[in-house]
CSV table of C-alpha atoms and ligand atoms in Angstrom, one decimal:
chain,number,residue,atom,x,y,z
Y,1,MET,CA,118.5,65.3,102.3
Y,2,LYS,CA,118.0,66.7,98.8
Y,3,GLU,CA,116.9,63.3,97.5
Y,4,ASP,CA,114.3,63.0,100.2
Y,5,PHE,CA,113.2,66.5,99.5
Y,6,LEU,CA,112.6,65.7,95.8
Y,7,LYS,CA,110.9,62.4,96.6
Y,8,TYR,CA,108.7,63.2,99.7
Y,9,GLN,CA,107.9,66.8,99.3
Y,10,ALA,CA,105.6,67.8,96.5
Y,11,GLN,CA,107.4,69.8,93.9
Y,12,THR,CA,106.1,72.8,92.0
Y,13,SER,CA,108.8,73.0,89.3
Y,14,PRO,CA,111.1,70.5,87.6
Y,15,TYR,CA,114.2,72.5,88.7
Y,16,PRO,CA,113.8,73.7,92.3
Y,17,LEU,CA,116.8,75.7,93.5
Y,18,ALA,CA,117.1,73.3,96.4
Y,19,LEU,CA,119.4,75.4,98.6
Y,20,GLN,CA,119.7,73.3,101.8
Y,21,ILE,CA,119.0,75.6,104.7
Y,22,SER,CA,120.8,75.5,108.1
Y,23,HIS,CA,119.5,78.7,109.6
Y,24,ALA,CA,118.8,82.4,108.9
Y,25,LYS,CA,119.4,85.7,110.7
Y,26,GLY,CA,118.9,89.3,109.7
Y,27,SER,CA,119.6,89.7,106.0
Y,28,TYR,CA,121.4,86.3,105.6
Y,29,ILE,CA,120.3,82.7,105.0
Y,30,TYR,CA,123.0,80.1,105.9
Y,31,ASP,CA,123.2,76.8,104.1
Y,32,THR,CA,124.3,73.5,105.5
Y,33,ASP,CA,127.8,73.9,104.1
Y,34,GLY,CA,128.1,77.1,106.3
Y,35,LYS,CA,127.9,79.5,103.3
Y,36,ALA,CA,126.1,82.8,104.0
Y,37,HIS,CA,123.6,84.0,101.3
Y,38,LEU,CA,122.6,87.7,101.3
Y,39,ASP,CA,118.8,87.7,100.9
Y,40,PHE,CA,117.5,90.2,98.3
Y,41,VAL,CA,114.2,88.3,98.1
Y,42,ALA,CA,113.0,88.0,101.8
Y,43,GLY,CA,111.0,84.8,101.2
Y,44,VAL,CA,109.2,86.6,98.3
Y,45,SER,CA,108.5,89.9,100.2
Y,46,ALA,CA,107.4,88.0,103.4
Y,47,CYS,CA,110.3,88.6,105.8
Y,48,SER,CA,109.7,92.3,106.2
Y,49,LEU,CA,111.9,92.5,109.3
Y,50,GLY,CA,114.5,90.1,108.0
Y,51,HIS,CA,115.1,86.6,109.4
Y,52,CYS,CA,114.3,85.8,113.0
Y,53,HIS,CA,113.9,89.5,114.1
Y,54,PRO,CA,114.4,89.4,117.9
Y,55,LYS,CA,111.1,91.2,118.7
Y,56,VAL,CA,109.1,88.8,116.5
Y,57,VAL,CA,110.9,85.8,118.0
Y,58,GLU,CA,110.3,87.1,121.5
Y,59,ALA,CA,106.6,87.7,120.9
Y,60,VAL,CA,106.1,84.3,119.3
Y,61,GLN,CA,108.0,82.5,122.1
Y,62,LYS,CA,106.0,84.3,124.8
Y,63,GLN,CA,102.7,83.6,123.2
Y,64,ALA,CA,103.6,79.9,122.4
Y,65,GLU,CA,104.2,79.4,126.2
Y,66,THR,CA,100.8,81.1,127.1
Y,67,TYR,CA,98.3,79.5,124.7
Y,68,MET,CA,98.6,78.5,121.0
Y,69,HIS,CA,95.1,77.5,119.8
Y,70,VAL,CA,91.9,77.5,121.8
Y,71,MET,CA,89.0,77.9,119.4
Y,72,VAL,CA,88.0,78.6,115.8
Y,73,TYR,CA,88.1,82.1,114.4
Y,74,GLY,CA,85.9,84.6,116.1
Y,75,GLU,CA,84.4,82.7,119.0
Y,76,TYR,CA,86.7,83.6,121.9
Y,77,VAL,CA,88.3,86.9,122.9
Y,78,GLN,CA,92.0,86.4,122.3
Y,79,GLU,CA,94.2,89.4,123.2
Y,80,PRO,CA,96.8,89.1,120.4
Y,81,ALA,CA,94.3,89.3,117.5
Y,82,VAL,CA,92.2,92.0,119.3
Y,83,ALA,CA,95.3,94.2,120.0
Y,84,TYR,CA,96.5,93.7,116.5
Y,85,THR,CA,93.3,94.5,114.6
Y,86,LYS,CA,92.8,97.5,116.8
Y,87,LEU,CA,96.3,98.9,116.1
Y,88,LEU,CA,95.8,98.2,112.4
Y,89,ALA,CA,92.5,100.1,112.4
Y,90,SER,CA,94.2,103.1,114.0
Y,91,LEU,CA,96.7,103.3,111.1
Y,92,LEU,CA,94.1,102.9,108.3
Y,93,PRO,CA,91.4,105.3,107.0
Y,94,PRO,CA,88.2,105.2,109.2
Y,95,SER,CA,86.3,103.1,106.6
Y,96,LEU,CA,88.9,100.3,107.0
Y,97,GLU,CA,88.1,99.5,110.5
Y,98,THR,CA,87.4,95.8,110.9
Y,99,THR,CA,89.8,93.0,110.0
Y,100,TYR,CA,89.2,89.3,109.4
Y,101,MET,CA,92.5,87.4,109.9
Y,102,VAL,CA,93.1,84.2,107.8
Y,103,ASN,CA,96.0,81.9,107.1
Y,104,SER,CA,97.4,83.0,103.7
Y,105,GLY,CA,97.1,85.7,101.1
Y,106,THR,CA,95.0,83.6,98.7
Y,107,GLU,CA,92.5,82.8,101.5
Y,108,ALA,CA,92.2,86.6,102.2
Y,109,VAL,CA,91.4,87.1,98.5
Y,110,GLU,CA,88.7,84.4,98.7
Y,111,GLY,CA,87.2,86.1,101.7
Y,112,ALA,CA,87.2,89.5,100.0
Y,113,LEU,CA,85.5,88.1,96.9
Y,114,LYS,CA,82.9,86.4,99.0
Y,115,LEU,CA,82.3,89.5,101.0
Y,116,ALA,CA,81.8,91.6,97.8
Y,117,ARG,CA,79.3,89.1,96.4
Y,118,ARG,CA,77.5,88.8,99.7
Y,119,ALA,CA,77.3,92.6,100.3
Y,120,THR,CA,76.2,93.6,96.8
Y,121,GLY,CA,74.0,90.6,95.9
Y,122,ARG,CA,75.8,90.7,92.5
Y,123,SER,CA,78.0,88.0,91.0
Y,124,GLN,CA,80.3,89.6,88.4
Y,125,LEU,CA,83.9,90.0,89.3
Y,126,LEU,CA,86.4,92.0,87.3
Y,127,ALA,CA,90.1,91.7,87.5
Y,128,ALA,CA,93.1,92.9,85.6
Y,129,ARG,CA,95.0,91.2,82.8
Y,130,HIS,CA,98.3,89.7,84.2
Y,131,ALA,CA,97.0,89.9,87.7
Y,132,TYR,CA,98.1,87.5,90.4
Y,133,HIS,CA,96.0,87.0,93.5
Y,134,GLY,CA,97.0,83.5,94.6
Y,135,ASN,CA,96.3,79.9,93.7
Y,136,THR,CA,93.0,78.7,95.3
Y,137,MET,CA,90.1,78.4,92.9
Y,138,GLY,CA,88.6,81.9,93.5
Y,139,SER,CA,92.0,83.6,93.3
Y,140,LEU,CA,92.9,81.5,90.3
Y,141,SER,CA,89.7,82.6,88.6
Y,142,VAL,CA,90.7,86.3,88.9
Y,143,MET,CA,94.3,85.5,87.7
Y,144,GLY,CA,94.9,87.4,84.5
Y,145,TYR,CA,97.1,84.8,82.9
Y,146,GLU,CA,95.3,82.1,81.0
Y,147,GLU,CA,98.3,79.7,80.5
Y,148,ARG,CA,98.6,79.2,84.2
Y,149,LYS,CA,94.9,78.4,84.8
Y,150,SER,CA,93.4,76.7,81.7
Y,151,ALA,CA,94.3,73.2,83.1
Y,152,PHE,CA,92.1,73.8,86.1
Y,153,ARG,CA,88.9,75.0,84.4
Y,154,PRO,CA,86.0,75.3,84.9
Y,155,LEU,CA,86.8,78.0,87.5
Y,156,ILE,CA,84.2,80.3,89.1
Y,157,PRO,CA,81.8,81.8,86.6
Y,158,ASP,CA,81.1,85.5,85.8
Y,159,VAL,CA,84.6,86.8,85.9
Y,160,GLY,CA,85.8,89.4,83.4
Y,161,PHE,CA,89.1,91.2,82.8
Y,162,ILE,CA,90.2,94.8,82.2
Y,163,ARG,CA,93.6,96.1,81.2
Y,164,PHE,CA,95.5,97.6,84.1
Y,165,ASN,CA,96.0,101.4,83.5
Y,166,ASN,CA,93.6,101.4,80.6
Y,167,GLN,CA,90.9,104.0,81.4
Y,168,ASP,CA,88.8,103.2,78.3
Y,169,GLU,CA,88.0,99.8,79.8
Y,170,LEU,CA,86.5,101.2,83.0
Y,171,GLU,CA,83.1,101.2,81.1
Y,172,LYS,CA,83.1,97.5,81.7
Y,173,ILE,CA,82.4,98.2,85.4
Y,174,THR,CA,78.6,98.3,85.6
Y,175,ASP,CA,75.8,98.0,88.1
Y,176,LYS,CA,76.1,94.3,87.6
Y,177,THR,CA,79.7,94.2,88.9
Y,178,ALA,CA,80.1,93.0,92.5
Y,179,ALA,CA,83.7,93.9,92.7
Y,180,VAL,CA,86.8,95.0,90.8
Y,181,ILE,CA,89.9,93.4,92.3
Y,182,LEU,CA,93.3,95.0,91.5
Y,183,GLU,CA,96.8,94.7,92.9
Y,184,THR,CA,97.7,98.3,93.9
Y,185,ILE,CA,101.0,97.7,92.2
Y,186,GLN,CA,100.9,94.7,89.8
Y,187,GLY,CA,103.5,92.2,91.1
Y,188,GLY,CA,103.8,89.1,88.8
Y,189,ALA,CA,103.2,91.2,85.7
Y,190,GLY,CA,106.5,93.1,86.4
Y,191,PHE,CA,106.0,95.5,89.3
Y,192,ILE,CA,103.8,97.9,87.3
Y,193,GLU,CA,102.5,101.0,89.1
Y,194,PRO,CA,99.2,102.6,88.4
Y,195,THR,CA,99.6,105.7,86.2
Y,196,ASN,CA,97.6,108.9,85.4
Y,197,ARG,CA,95.4,108.7,88.5
Y,198,TYR,CA,94.2,105.3,87.3
Y,199,LEU,CA,93.2,104.0,90.7
Y,200,LYS,CA,91.3,107.2,91.5
Y,201,LYS,CA,89.3,106.7,88.3
Y,202,VAL,CA,88.6,103.1,89.1
Y,203,ARG,CA,87.4,104.3,92.5
Y,204,GLN,CA,85.0,106.9,90.9
Y,205,ARG,CA,83.6,104.3,88.5
Y,206,CYS,CA,83.0,101.9,91.4
Y,207,ASN,CA,81.3,104.6,93.3
Y,208,ALA,CA,79.0,105.4,90.3
Y,209,THR,CA,78.0,101.8,89.8
Y,210,GLY,CA,77.8,100.6,93.5
Y,211,THR,CA,80.8,98.2,92.9
Y,212,MET,CA,83.2,97.2,95.6
Y,213,LEU,CA,86.8,98.1,95.0
Y,214,ILE,CA,89.2,95.4,96.4
Y,215,LEU,CA,92.9,96.3,96.5
Y,216,ASP,CA,95.3,93.4,96.9
Y,217,GLU,CA,98.2,94.7,98.9
Y,218,ILE,CA,99.6,91.3,99.8
Y,219,GLN,CA,102.9,92.2,98.3
Y,220,PRO,CA,103.2,96.0,98.6
Y,221,GLY,CA,101.7,96.2,102.1
Y,222,PHE,CA,103.4,96.8,105.4
Y,223,GLY,CA,105.9,99.5,104.4
Y,224,ARG,CA,107.5,97.9,101.4
Y,225,THR,CA,106.7,100.8,99.0
Y,226,GLY,CA,107.5,103.6,101.4
Y,227,LYS,CA,104.0,103.9,102.9
Y,228,LEU,CA,102.3,101.5,105.2
Y,229,PHE,CA,100.0,100.5,102.3
Y,230,ALA,CA,100.7,101.4,98.7
Y,231,PHE,CA,97.2,102.8,98.1
Y,232,GLU,CA,98.3,105.8,100.2
Y,233,HIS,CA,100.5,106.9,97.3
Y,234,TYR,CA,97.5,107.0,94.9
Y,235,ASP,CA,94.8,108.8,96.8
Y,236,CYS,CA,92.4,105.9,96.5
Y,237,VAL,CA,90.9,104.0,99.5
Y,238,PRO,CA,89.4,100.6,98.7
Y,239,ASP,CA,86.2,99.1,100.1
Y,240,ILE,CA,88.1,96.0,101.0
Y,241,LEU,CA,91.9,95.9,101.6
Y,242,VAL,CA,93.6,92.5,101.3
Y,243,MET,CA,97.0,91.8,102.9
Y,244,GLY,CA,99.4,89.0,103.8
Y,245,LYS,CA,103.1,88.2,103.2
Y,246,GLY,CA,105.1,90.8,105.2
Y,247,MET,CA,102.4,91.1,107.8
Y,248,ALA,CA,103.9,88.6,110.3
Y,249,SER,CA,107.5,88.9,109.1
Y,250,GLY,CA,107.8,85.3,107.9
Y,251,LEU,CA,104.8,83.4,109.4
Y,252,PRO,CA,101.8,82.3,107.5
Y,253,VAL,CA,99.0,84.8,107.5
Y,254,GLY,CA,96.6,86.9,105.5
Y,255,ALA,CA,93.7,89.3,106.2
Y,256,PHE,CA,91.0,91.4,104.7
Y,257,THR,CA,89.8,94.7,106.1
Y,258,ALA,CA,86.6,96.6,105.4
Y,259,SER,CA,84.1,98.8,107.2
Y,260,ASN,CA,82.4,97.3,110.2
Y,261,GLU,CA,79.1,97.5,108.4
Y,262,LEU,CA,80.3,95.8,105.4
Y,263,MET,CA,82.1,93.1,107.3
Y,264,SER,CA,79.0,92.4,109.4
Y,265,SER,CA,77.3,90.9,106.3
Y,266,LEU,CA,79.3,87.7,106.9
Y,267,GLN,CA,77.5,87.2,110.2
Y,268,ASP,CA,74.1,86.3,108.8
Y,269,SER,CA,72.2,85.0,105.7
Y,270,PRO,CA,74.0,82.7,105.9
Y,271,LYS,CA,75.5,82.9,109.4
Y,272,LEU,CA,79.1,81.8,109.5
Y,273,GLY,CA,79.6,83.4,106.1
Y,274,HIS,CA,83.3,82.8,106.2
Y,275,ILE,CA,84.9,80.5,108.7
Y,276,THR,CA,88.4,79.1,109.4
Y,277,THR,CA,89.9,77.1,112.2
Y,278,PHE,CA,93.2,78.8,112.5
Y,279,GLY,CA,92.6,82.4,111.3
Y,280,GLY,CA,93.6,84.9,114.0
Y,281,ASN,CA,95.8,82.3,115.7
Y,282,PRO,CA,97.3,83.9,118.8
Y,283,VAL,CA,100.9,83.0,118.0
Y,284,ILE,CA,100.7,84.4,114.5
Y,285,ALA,CA,98.8,87.5,115.7
Y,286,SER,CA,101.6,88.1,118.2
Y,287,ALA,CA,104.1,88.1,115.3
Y,288,CYS,CA,101.8,90.4,113.4
Y,289,LEU,CA,101.6,92.8,116.3
Y,290,ALA,CA,105.4,92.9,116.9
Y,291,THR,CA,106.0,93.4,113.2
Y,292,LEU,CA,103.5,96.2,112.8
Y,293,LYS,CA,104.8,98.0,115.9
Y,294,GLU,CA,108.4,97.7,114.7
Y,295,ILE,CA,107.5,98.9,111.2
Y,296,THR,CA,105.5,101.9,112.4
Y,297,GLU,CA,107.5,103.0,115.4
Y,298,THR,CA,110.9,103.2,113.7
Y,299,GLN,CA,112.3,104.9,110.6
Y,300,LEU,CA,111.9,101.7,108.5
Y,301,ILE,CA,109.2,103.0,106.2
Y,302,ALA,CA,110.9,106.3,105.4
Y,303,ASP,CA,114.2,104.5,105.0
Y,304,THR,CA,112.7,102.3,102.4
Y,305,LEU,CA,112.6,105.2,99.9
Y,306,LYS,CA,116.2,106.0,100.6
Y,307,LYS,CA,117.2,102.4,100.0
Y,308,GLU,CA,115.3,102.4,96.7
Y,309,ALA,CA,117.2,105.5,95.7
Y,310,LEU,CA,120.5,103.7,96.6
Y,311,VAL,CA,119.6,100.7,94.5
Y,312,ARG,CA,118.6,102.9,91.6
Y,313,LYS,CA,121.9,104.9,91.9
Y,314,LEU,CA,124.1,101.8,92.1
Y,315,LEU,CA,122.4,99.6,89.5
Y,316,LYS,CA,123.2,101.5,86.3
Y,317,HIS,CA,124.3,99.1,83.6
Y,318,ARG,CA,123.8,98.9,79.8
Y,319,LEU,CA,122.1,95.4,80.2
Y,320,ILE,CA,119.5,96.8,82.6
Y,321,ARG,CA,116.8,98.4,80.5
Y,322,GLU,CA,114.9,99.8,83.5
Y,323,ILE,CA,114.2,99.4,87.1
Y,324,ARG,CA,110.5,99.1,87.9
Y,325,GLY,CA,108.6,99.3,91.1
Y,326,LYS,CA,108.6,101.4,94.3
Y,327,GLY,CA,110.5,101.3,97.6
Y,328,LEU,CA,111.9,97.8,98.1
Y,329,MET,CA,109.6,96.2,95.7
Y,330,LEU,CA,111.9,96.6,92.7
Y,331,ALA,CA,112.4,94.6,89.4
Y,332,LEU,CA,115.4,94.9,87.1
Y,333,ILE,CA,114.1,94.6,83.6
Y,334,MET,CA,116.9,93.1,81.5
Y,335,GLU,CA,117.2,93.1,77.7
Y,336,ASN,CA,115.9,89.5,77.6
Y,337,ALA,CA,115.0,86.5,79.7
Y,338,GLU,CA,118.4,84.8,79.1
Y,339,ILE,CA,120.2,87.7,80.8
Y,340,ALA,CA,117.7,87.7,83.7
Y,341,ASN,CA,118.2,83.9,84.2
Y,342,HIS,CA,122.0,84.4,84.0
Y,343,VAL,CA,122.0,87.1,86.7
Y,344,ILE,CA,119.8,85.1,89.1
Y,345,LEU,CA,121.7,81.9,88.8
Y,346,GLU,CA,125.2,83.4,88.7
Y,347,CYS,CA,124.5,85.7,91.7
Y,348,ALA,CA,123.2,82.6,93.6
Y,349,LYS,CA,126.6,81.0,93.1
Y,350,ARG,CA,128.2,84.1,94.5
Y,351,GLY,CA,126.0,84.2,97.6
Y,352,LEU,CA,123.3,86.6,96.6
Y,353,ILE,CA,119.7,85.5,96.5
Y,354,LEU,CA,117.6,87.0,93.7
Y,355,PHE,CA,114.4,85.6,92.1
Y,356,TRP,CA,112.1,85.7,89.1
Y,357,LEU,CA,108.7,87.3,88.7
Y,358,LEU,CA,105.8,85.1,87.7
Y,359,PHE,CA,104.8,86.5,84.3
Y,360,GLU,CA,107.7,88.8,83.3
Y,361,PRO,CA,110.6,86.6,82.2
Y,362,ARG,CA,113.0,89.6,81.7
Y,363,ALA,CA,112.6,90.6,85.4
Y,364,VAL,CA,115.0,90.1,88.3
Y,365,ARG,CA,113.2,90.6,91.6
Y,366,ILE,CA,114.8,92.7,94.3
Y,367,SER,CA,112.6,92.7,97.5
Y,368,PRO,CA,115.0,92.5,100.4
Y,369,PRO,CA,113.9,92.8,104.1
Y,370,LEU,CA,113.1,96.4,105.0
Y,371,THR,CA,115.7,96.0,107.7
Y,372,MET,CA,118.6,95.5,105.2
Y,373,SER,CA,121.4,98.0,105.8
Y,374,ALA,CA,122.8,100.3,103.2
Y,375,GLU,CA,126.1,98.4,103.3
Y,376,GLU,CA,124.4,95.1,102.6
Y,377,ILE,CA,122.5,96.7,99.7
Y,378,GLU,CA,125.8,98.0,98.3
Y,379,SER,CA,127.4,94.6,98.7
Y,380,GLY,CA,124.5,92.9,96.9
Y,381,CYS,CA,124.4,95.4,94.1
Y,382,GLY,CA,128.2,95.0,93.7
Y,383,ILE,CA,127.7,91.3,93.0
Y,384,ILE,CA,124.9,92.0,90.4
Y,385,LEU,CA,127.2,94.5,88.6
Y,386,GLU,CA,130.1,92.0,88.7
Y,387,VAL,CA,127.9,89.3,87.1
Y,388,LEU,CA,126.6,91.7,84.5
Y,389,GLU,CA,130.2,92.7,83.6
Y,390,GLY,CA,131.1,89.1,83.1
Y,391,TYR,CA,128.1,88.3,80.9
Y,392,LYS,CA,129.1,87.3,77.3
Y,393,GLN,CA,126.4,87.9,74.7
M,1,PLP,C1,99.5,90.2,95.0
M,1,PLP,C2,99.4,88.9,95.6
M,1,PLP,N1,98.2,88.4,95.9
M,1,PLP,C3,98.0,87.2,96.4
M,1,PLP,C4,99.1,86.3,96.7
M,1,PLP,C5,98.9,85.0,97.3
M,1,PLP,O1,99.4,84.9,98.6
M,1,PLP,P1,99.7,83.5,99.3
M,1,PLP,O2,100.8,82.9,98.5
M,1,PLP,O3,100.1,83.9,100.7
M,1,PLP,O4,98.5,82.7,99.2
M,1,PLP,C6,100.4,86.8,96.4
M,1,PLP,C7,101.6,85.9,96.6
M,1,PLP,O5,102.6,86.0,96.0
M,1,PLP,C8,100.6,88.1,95.8
M,1,PLP,O6,101.8,88.6,95.5
């Protein structure tokens, strides 16, 4: 099957890990040789409730037997998406009331950028250096890493960049700027948190210039950092909130949320300002609803911070320079990229799944399901320490 995989499925790197999957359950992925792999990555922060969570599976099965797709986004009243967006609104600040559901994170970013341009009548977009917002043309245009995008130029015009956490550069936000888009915690760059009330200052500058603030919470959202959304840590409410990944606990989805007034600008001039066939799909929306209920009706969010503390307590080693991030969005920053590669590949052989970050080669990603138990975290951290002990410089 591996040969067919390499031949018939388009590849994104010359050396895919090519683990051959049999099935997955809870915190484990099982390969076709019957080996169990403890999953410290959760499909890159997507499987928030682990693999095949019974409540998500039940919701999906029930909806799949009822109706799966009946109309394009927004035309018909479909209970799963209505119930979901209503519950989400009840958990967000009042200005984040209306949600547009799409099919992926990058598509949610596209929608948010379009909404900001449409609502302000301005074109300029500002993003952060080393930002990652996805891979479609708009998202790529606001990616802050030239090496990954130059082959695809020309991208969308009137995009500028500021340094994340640099307050001096906030002057670049002017009354010509439609939107500033930031990851609340920078992911690909190395799990970098905003410091010194940075986001609050961005918010103030956006207020002064009539600029929309878009926060991309595709990775930190849905409890991963110990709050439902990470912006709650930093006292800064965006005009447009972008989400995805952990939202449906492993099914493809994204969304952007704004005030009802703002969102209504996609209804006219032109009408059908953003459309999609499958956005708000009832099966996916059922998974979203089951996931959100489970995250918010249990101790999972509060436990995330305890689990972070456990990882930080266990993973003390001379080769780990620092542990960045918050909650269960953590990155071990090693002395160099070679050690990071060694840890990821050696742990894989010993049945622990770790992964890289996009733009920080010294990083080892730890973003397990929120449902992972303390015992499983201890066992995974034990494997990392064993591998580090065995590393010969
Ligand atoms: C912060 C951030 N924005 C956007 C995206 C793109 O999401 P998707 O891969 O679902 O298009 C990602 C995915 O890694 C992300 O981490």
